[in-house]
Amino acid sequence: MTRQQHASGLSGVQGAERAEGLPFHPPALAAVRVAAGISALLAALLGLVGLTGWILDADVLKSVLPGVAVSMKANTALAVVALGASLFLVARGPVHHPWVTTAARTAAALALLLGALTLAEYVTGTGLGIDEALFEDDTAGVQTEAPGRMAPNTAAALTLAGAASLCASTHRLPAWISQFMGLVVGALGMLRLYGAAYEVSELERFGAYTGMALHTASALVLLGAAAFTLRPDEGLTGLVMNAGTTGALGRRLLVTAVVVPPLLGWGVLAGESAGLFGPRLATALLVWGHVAALTVVVFAVLAVGRRTEVSHARLAWQVRQNELLQDFMDHTPAAVFIKDLEGRFLAVNTQFEESLRVDRDRVLGRRDLDVMPAGLARHARDADLAMLARGRPVQREEQLTLPDGPRECLTTLFPLNDASGAAYAVGGVVTDVTERVAAQREVQRAHRRFRALLESAPDATLITDGSGTVVMANAQVERVFGRSPGDLVGTRAADLAPASTRRRQGALLDAYLRRRDPRPAVVDRNLHGLRGDGSAFPVEVSVSSLQAERETLAVLFVRDITDRRRAEAERAERYEQQRHIAYTLQHSLMGEPPTLAHLPSAYRYLASVQDPGVGGDWFDIIPLGGRRTGVVIGDVMGRGLEAAAVMGQLRAASHALARTGAAPSSLMTSLDAFVGDLPGQLVTCLYLILDQGTCEVAVCSAGHLPVIVLPPGGPPGRLGTPVGVPLGVNDPGGGGLPFEETTLPLPPGSVLVLYTDGLVEQPGADIEARIDVLARTAAVVLGGTRADPEILDRAADRLITTLITAPADHDDDVTLLLLGVPGPDGAKGADGTDGADDTDR
């Protein structure tokens, strides 16, 4: 923003004033006021000459030229003198002496009274005795109807001039009222002068009334001009006298209107009097002259208009630049201001208004003390002067007391210099940094808290940079490594490992730091630390990342786990002993199912990883004689030794009941009564009897999962078995739900798939869908093949690996049993022996 841009927006800057939206130059206004005073004095002088002629009875002073019949009447001369004095006093402008205004208004009222009374005489046709009140009119016989009475047009002009002076001295009234009256007064005087210039007697007098003297007409023209220009920066005169385009056009048009028509008329009359042309040609020449004059004026106005458009475009561009600058300032979050060298505000932005809670209109053009609290204003002024004395920008952080309370501010002051390098204004930007300062203080407090937290950590804590160099360590490193924290800062973290593992451990840390999103990790395998005395010891390292401003740091918590490793070795030894005992118990309880030549089979059992070797799943294959075989599979809810103990009892009970030839439903009823006597137990179980002689199967299910059947040459399906409630649900006293059994045909060459829920249950998956997966996989593996033991064994492995994808994490027992059903034709084994020689093993 330049010096001129600042000046254009303020009142009184660079000598320019604004009134009614138009620009004015004070020197021009002062000159016009002086001209108005001179015009008033000249008019008063003409009136004084006429009044002197009456006092001295000098005819030469009463008339302008000797021999002229019309003279200035005594009342006219007195009124002209009074008006000249009144307008002169008003032209001096506002004064502090009330008597001056009183004198001006009194003189104007006297002239107004004389003119009004004379007009009343003409209107009423009576004499009021004022015509010869001062002097006896010795010119009464010279074309005068009433001795001493002024002409009616003179009376009207003096009345209007008196009213104009009164209105001009009253600033509460609009200026255009007195200016319009002044124009009428001047027009009446010019009308008499045109009559004298063009020798038109009709313009000298009206009928038999007294005519207007020439010096009276001249005085009226001067009075009209003075009344019109008394207030040059207001009203009609302001339109002509402003420094803008309106004034330039108005002055040119006014001069043309006043000068050109009289000259054209005089020229036409002179030519006509000289006999150069007749009245018609004279009229034509007069019209042509007006057209030519107006054409010249039009093109002159167009030239002014062109310059005006260029200036307007430049001004519009400048205004747009100022608007952009103001918009930029208003959208700046900091308070921005510009002052002149005396401390007056030239421009402020919206944030400045909000910070001080003051409107912009109450700020512009005023000093600091006018818009700020006294203490803040003095501080701001002292800062401005100090910056100007230094001659260069100043920036400082300080606390300022604003209406909202104390705020931490970053203040920047800088001089605005013109082309010569001299400062003409002061610019300032005040940024509220209270939150930032508070954040910095919080960071410092957080750093202290972090340091205290670091020192309070029970483990040796190391913080490294992105290259693995230690930048910070707590006091615990001396207890763990036998070295002080100061000795470790600047060394590589890998140097705290023995030489044998230093390279590997350093590579692990480097790989962690290179990860895009390193997550916290704990490593306690094959990591060792090196004490100051050279001894190595096992360590556990917890590593996490810490995002700093420019890089990612690594935080290492190092713990000596020598005692833990010793305890772990002891626990591992005890665990292995317990595991061997549990495995032996599980194997004894589960038993080994017999191998039957007429019934190929394969099975898999996986214990839960939570209780290795011990679980509640069981199955059994029971030869019943005559190519009839009983098969039972069950699952005791729960896991561990308790479930295994219940499983052992149920296996023994079911085996004994099956040997008695009990039907599936009877066996299930007996087992239900047995489980009912065991508090808190719930068991799913399925018992079926295969009769290969009749190719049928009798089945009863107590809440167990369905058996999958793979018929030869057909799609896999589920054995249609009624499903009863699990064992242990019915009331031991009776009245429970009966267990239903069903007998179904079983095509020779079929394969039965029996399993527990551990095989098909998976978190978040539908168990029905998982059973379908089991059926489809079994169909793919066994479809179209002969179900001998080896094929069934490979199929069991395939089913386990397909459905148990993470056996190391599986938390439930898994039992899978595959049975091939050769039928009556499969009585002979591969060696030709009879299946009746099968033995229990």
PDB file of N, CA and C in Angstrom, residues 491-537:
ATOM      1  N   THR A 491      26.948 -44.261  22.015  1.00  0.00           N
ATOM      2  CA  THR A 491      27.398 -45.569  21.555  1.00  0.00           C
ATOM      3  C   THR A 491      26.255 -46.290  20.854  1.00  0.00           C
ATOM      4  N   ARG A 492      26.589 -47.321  20.090  1.00  0.00           N
ATOM      5  CA  ARG A 492      25.552 -48.101  19.416  1.00  0.00           C
ATOM      6  C   ARG A 492      24.948 -49.093  20.384  1.00  0.00           C
ATOM      7  N   ALA A 493      23.638 -49.301  20.278  1.00  0.00           N
ATOM      8  CA  ALA A 493      22.963 -50.237  21.171  1.00  0.00           C
ATOM      9  C   ALA A 493      23.474 -51.652  20.959  1.00  0.00           C
ATOM     10  N   ALA A 494      23.886 -51.969  19.711  1.00  0.00           N
ATOM     11  CA  ALA A 494      24.389 -53.307  19.438  1.00  0.00           C
ATOM     12  C   ALA A 494      25.687 -53.600  20.177  1.00  0.00           C
ATOM     13  N   ASP A 495      26.434 -52.566  20.590  1.00  0.00           N
ATOM     14  CA  ASP A 495      27.683 -52.780  21.321  1.00  0.00           C
ATOM     15  C   ASP A 495      27.443 -53.304  22.724  1.00  0.00           C
ATOM     16  N   LEU A 496      26.181 -53.301  23.191  1.00  0.00           N
ATOM     17  CA  LEU A 496      25.861 -53.843  24.508  1.00  0.00           C
ATOM     18  C   LEU A 496      25.564 -55.334  24.450  1.00  0.00           C
ATOM     19  N   ALA A 497      25.799 -55.951  23.293  1.00  0.00           N
ATOM     20  CA  ALA A 497      25.615 -57.400  23.134  1.00  0.00           C
ATOM     21  C   ALA A 497      26.994 -58.058  23.048  1.00  0.00           C
ATOM     22  N   PRO A 498      27.091 -59.317  23.435  1.00  0.00           N
ATOM     23  CA  PRO A 498      28.368 -60.025  23.290  1.00  0.00           C
ATOM     24  C   PRO A 498      28.801 -60.073  21.829  1.00  0.00           C
ATOM     25  N   ALA A 499      30.106 -60.259  21.614  1.00  0.00           N
ATOM     26  CA  ALA A 499      30.639 -60.257  20.254  1.00  0.00           C
ATOM     27  C   ALA A 499      30.018 -61.353  19.406  1.00  0.00           C
ATOM     28  N   SER A 500      29.669 -62.486  20.026  1.00  0.00           N
ATOM     29  CA  SER A 500      29.139 -63.609  19.261  1.00  0.00           C
ATOM     30  C   SER A 500      27.752 -63.329  18.687  1.00  0.00           C
ATOM     31  N   THR A 501      26.957 -62.523  19.351  1.00  0.00           N
ATOM     32  CA  THR A 501      25.589 -62.233  18.872  1.00  0.00           C
ATOM     33  C   THR A 501      25.396 -60.767  18.499  1.00  0.00           C
ATOM     34  N   ARG A 502      26.455 -59.975  18.536  1.00  0.00           N
ATOM     35  CA  ARG A 502      26.320 -58.529  18.302  1.00  0.00           C
ATOM     36  C   ARG A 502      25.810 -58.222  16.909  1.00  0.00           C
ATOM     37  N   ARG A 503      26.336 -58.908  15.939  1.00  0.00           N
ATOM     38  CA  ARG A 503      25.923 -58.625  14.558  1.00  0.00           C
ATOM     39  C   ARG A 503      24.451 -58.952  14.342  1.00  0.00           C
ATOM     40  N   ARG A 504      24.012 -60.119  14.845  1.00  0.00           N
ATOM     41  CA  ARG A 504      22.612 -60.519  14.664  1.00  0.00           C
ATOM     42  C   ARG A 504      21.662 -59.590  15.384  1.00  0.00           C
ATOM     43  N   GLN A 505      21.987 -59.223  16.646  1.00  0.00           N
ATOM     44  CA  GLN A 505      21.099 -58.336  17.404  1.00  0.00           C
ATOM     45  C   GLN A 505      21.072 -56.929  16.807  1.00  0.00           C
ATOM     46  N   GLY A 506      22.193 -56.459  16.300  1.00  0.00           N
ATOM     47  CA  GLY A 506      22.191 -55.155  15.622  1.00  0.00           C
ATOM     48  C   GLY A 506      21.355 -55.185  14.362  1.00  0.00           C
ATOM     49  N   ALA A 507      21.394 -56.295  13.619  1.00  0.00           N
ATOM     50  CA  ALA A 507      20.565 -56.418  12.412  1.00  0.00           C
ATOM     51  C   ALA A 507      19.088 -56.431  12.760  1.00  0.00           C
ATOM     52  N   LEU A 508      18.720 -57.081  13.875  1.00  0.00           N
ATOM     53  CA  LEU A 508      17.314 -57.075  14.294  1.00  0.00           C
ATOM     54  C   LEU A 508      16.820 -55.668  14.575  1.00  0.00           C
ATOM     55  N   LEU A 509      17.643 -54.863  15.273  1.00  0.00           N
ATOM     56  CA  LEU A 509      17.235 -53.479  15.574  1.00  0.00           C
ATOM     57  C   LEU A 509      17.145 -52.652  14.306  1.00  0.00           C
ATOM     58  N   ASP A 510      18.094 -52.818  13.392  1.00  0.00           N
ATOM     59  CA  ASP A 510      18.047 -52.065  12.127  1.00  0.00           C
ATOM     60  C   ASP A 510      16.811 -52.438  11.318  1.00  0.00           C
ATOM     61  N   ALA A 511      16.477 -53.721  11.281  1.00  0.00           N
ATOM     62  CA  ALA A 511      15.292 -54.146  10.538  1.00  0.00           C
ATOM     63  C   ALA A 511      14.028 -53.571  11.151  1.00  0.00           C
ATOM     64  N   TYR A 512      13.966 -53.501  12.458  1.00  0.00           N
ATOM     65  CA  TYR A 512      12.800 -52.910  13.126  1.00  0.00           C
ATOM     66  C   TYR A 512      12.662 -51.437  12.780  1.00  0.00           C
ATOM     67  N   LEU A 513      13.787 -50.699  12.779  1.00  0.00           N
ATOM     68  CA  LEU A 513      13.731 -49.262  12.497  1.00  0.00           C
ATOM     69  C   LEU A 513      13.395 -48.984  11.037  1.00  0.00           C
ATOM     70  N   ARG A 514      13.650 -49.938  10.141  1.00  0.00           N
ATOM     71  CA  ARG A 514      13.348 -49.720   8.718  1.00  0.00           C
ATOM     72  C   ARG A 514      11.891 -50.003   8.384  1.00  0.00           C
ATOM     73  N   ARG A 515      11.131 -50.568   9.289  1.00  0.00           N
ATOM     74  CA  ARG A 515       9.730 -50.874   9.008  1.00  0.00           C
ATOM     75  C   ARG A 515       8.922 -49.591   8.880  1.00  0.00           C
ATOM     76  N   ARG A 516       7.928 -49.627   8.002  1.00  0.00           N
ATOM     77  CA  ARG A 516       7.095 -48.433   7.787  1.00  0.00           C
ATOM     78  C   ARG A 516       6.289 -48.068   9.031  1.00  0.00           C
ATOM     79  N   ASP A 517       5.710 -49.088   9.627  1.00  0.00           N
ATOM     80  CA  ASP A 517       4.874 -48.852  10.800  1.00  0.00           C
ATOM     81  C   ASP A 517       5.317 -49.812  11.908  1.00  0.00           C
ATOM     82  N   PRO A 518       6.441 -49.523  12.535  1.00  0.00           N
ATOM     83  CA  PRO A 518       6.943 -50.452  13.562  1.00  0.00           C
ATOM     84  C   PRO A 518       6.003 -50.519  14.753  1.00  0.00           C
ATOM     85  N   ARG A 519       5.642 -51.740  15.129  1.00  0.00           N
ATOM     86  CA  ARG A 519       4.742 -51.954  16.246  1.00  0.00           C
ATOM     87  C   ARG A 519       5.531 -52.465  17.449  1.00  0.00           C
ATOM     88  N   PRO A 520       5.015 -52.243  18.645  1.00  0.00           N
ATOM     89  CA  PRO A 520       5.724 -52.729  19.829  1.00  0.00           C
ATOM     90  C   PRO A 520       5.921 -54.249  19.757  1.00  0.00           C
ATOM     91  N   ALA A 521       7.061 -54.706  20.214  1.00  0.00           N
ATOM     92  CA  ALA A 521       7.385 -56.138  20.176  1.00  0.00           C
ATOM     93  C   ALA A 521       8.247 -56.479  21.387  1.00  0.00           C
ATOM     94  N   VAL A 522       8.145 -57.737  21.781  1.00  0.00           N
ATOM     95  CA  VAL A 522       8.938 -58.252  22.889  1.00  0.00           C
ATOM     96  C   VAL A 522       9.733 -59.442  22.370  1.00  0.00           C
ATOM     97  N   VAL A 523      11.027 -59.408  22.560  1.00  0.00           N
ATOM     98  CA  VAL A 523      11.918 -60.472  22.104  1.00  0.00           C
ATOM     99  C   VAL A 523      12.695 -60.969  23.316  1.00  0.00           C
ATOM    100  N   ASP A 524      12.570 -62.270  23.574  1.00  0.00           N
ATOM    101  CA  ASP A 524      13.288 -62.821  24.717  1.00  0.00           C
ATOM    102  C   ASP A 524      14.010 -64.120  24.386  1.00  0.00           C
ATOM    103  N   ARG A 525      14.180 -64.399  23.100  1.00  0.00           N
ATOM    104  CA  ARG A 525      14.854 -65.624  22.695  1.00  0.00           C
ATOM    105  C   ARG A 525      16.206 -65.294  22.078  1.00  0.00           C
ATOM    106  N   ASN A 526      17.216 -65.957  22.578  1.00  0.00           N
ATOM    107  CA  ASN A 526      18.562 -65.855  22.031  1.00  0.00           C
ATOM    108  C   ASN A 526      19.085 -64.431  22.006  1.00  0.00           C
ATOM    109  N   LEU A 527      18.683 -63.610  22.992  1.00  0.00           N
ATOM    110  CA  LEU A 527      19.228 -62.266  23.143  1.00  0.00           C
ATOM    111  C   LEU A 527      20.061 -62.234  24.411  1.00  0.00           C
ATOM    112  N   HIS A 528      21.234 -61.589  24.317  1.00  0.00           N
ATOM    113  CA  HIS A 528      22.138 -61.511  25.453  1.00  0.00           C
ATOM    114  C   HIS A 528      22.693 -60.114  25.569  1.00  0.00           C
ATOM    115  N   GLY A 529      22.970 -59.723  26.810  1.00  0.00           N
ATOM    116  CA  GLY A 529      23.604 -58.445  27.088  1.00  0.00           C
ATOM    117  C   GLY A 529      25.029 -58.657  27.567  1.00  0.00           C
ATOM    118  N   LEU A 530      25.791 -57.569  27.561  1.00  0.00           N
ATOM    119  CA  LEU A 530      27.202 -57.614  27.952  1.00  0.00           C
ATOM    120  C   LEU A 530      27.423 -56.618  29.077  1.00  0.00           C
ATOM    121  N   ARG A 531      27.842 -57.123  30.217  1.00  0.00           N
ATOM    122  CA  ARG A 531      28.117 -56.246  31.347  1.00  0.00           C
ATOM    123  C   ARG A 531      29.459 -55.550  31.164  1.00  0.00           C
ATOM    124  N   GLY A 532      29.665 -54.563  32.022  1.00  0.00           N
ATOM    125  CA  GLY A 532      30.922 -53.835  31.943  1.00  0.00           C
ATOM    126  C   GLY A 532      32.125 -54.706  32.230  1.00  0.00           C
ATOM    127  N   ASP A 533      31.964 -55.792  33.008  1.00  0.00           N
ATOM    128  CA  ASP A 533      33.090 -56.684  33.316  1.00  0.00           C
ATOM    129  C   ASP A 533      33.306 -57.745  32.253  1.00  0.00           C
ATOM    130  N   GLY A 534      32.525 -57.672  31.150  1.00  0.00           N
ATOM    131  CA  GLY A 534      32.706 -58.612  30.049  1.00  0.00           C
ATOM    132  C   GLY A 534      31.868 -59.856  30.128  1.00  0.00           C
ATOM    133  N   SER A 535      31.062 -60.050  31.172  1.00  0.00           N
ATOM    134  CA  SER A 535      30.226 -61.237  31.288  1.00  0.00           C
ATOM    135  C   SER A 535      28.927 -61.049  30.523  1.00  0.00           C
ATOM    136  N   ALA A 536      28.430 -62.146  29.921  1.00  0.00           N
ATOM    137  CA  ALA A 536      27.179 -62.118  29.156  1.00  0.00           C
ATOM    138  C   ALA A 536      26.042 -62.673  30.000  1.00  0.00           C
ATOM    139  N   PHE A 537      24.837 -62.235  29.723  1.00  0.00           N
ATOM    140  CA  PHE A 537      23.661 -62.684  30.461  1.00  0.00           C
ATOM    141  C   PHE A 537      22.446 -62.600  29.543  1.00  0.00           C
TER     142      PHE A 537
END
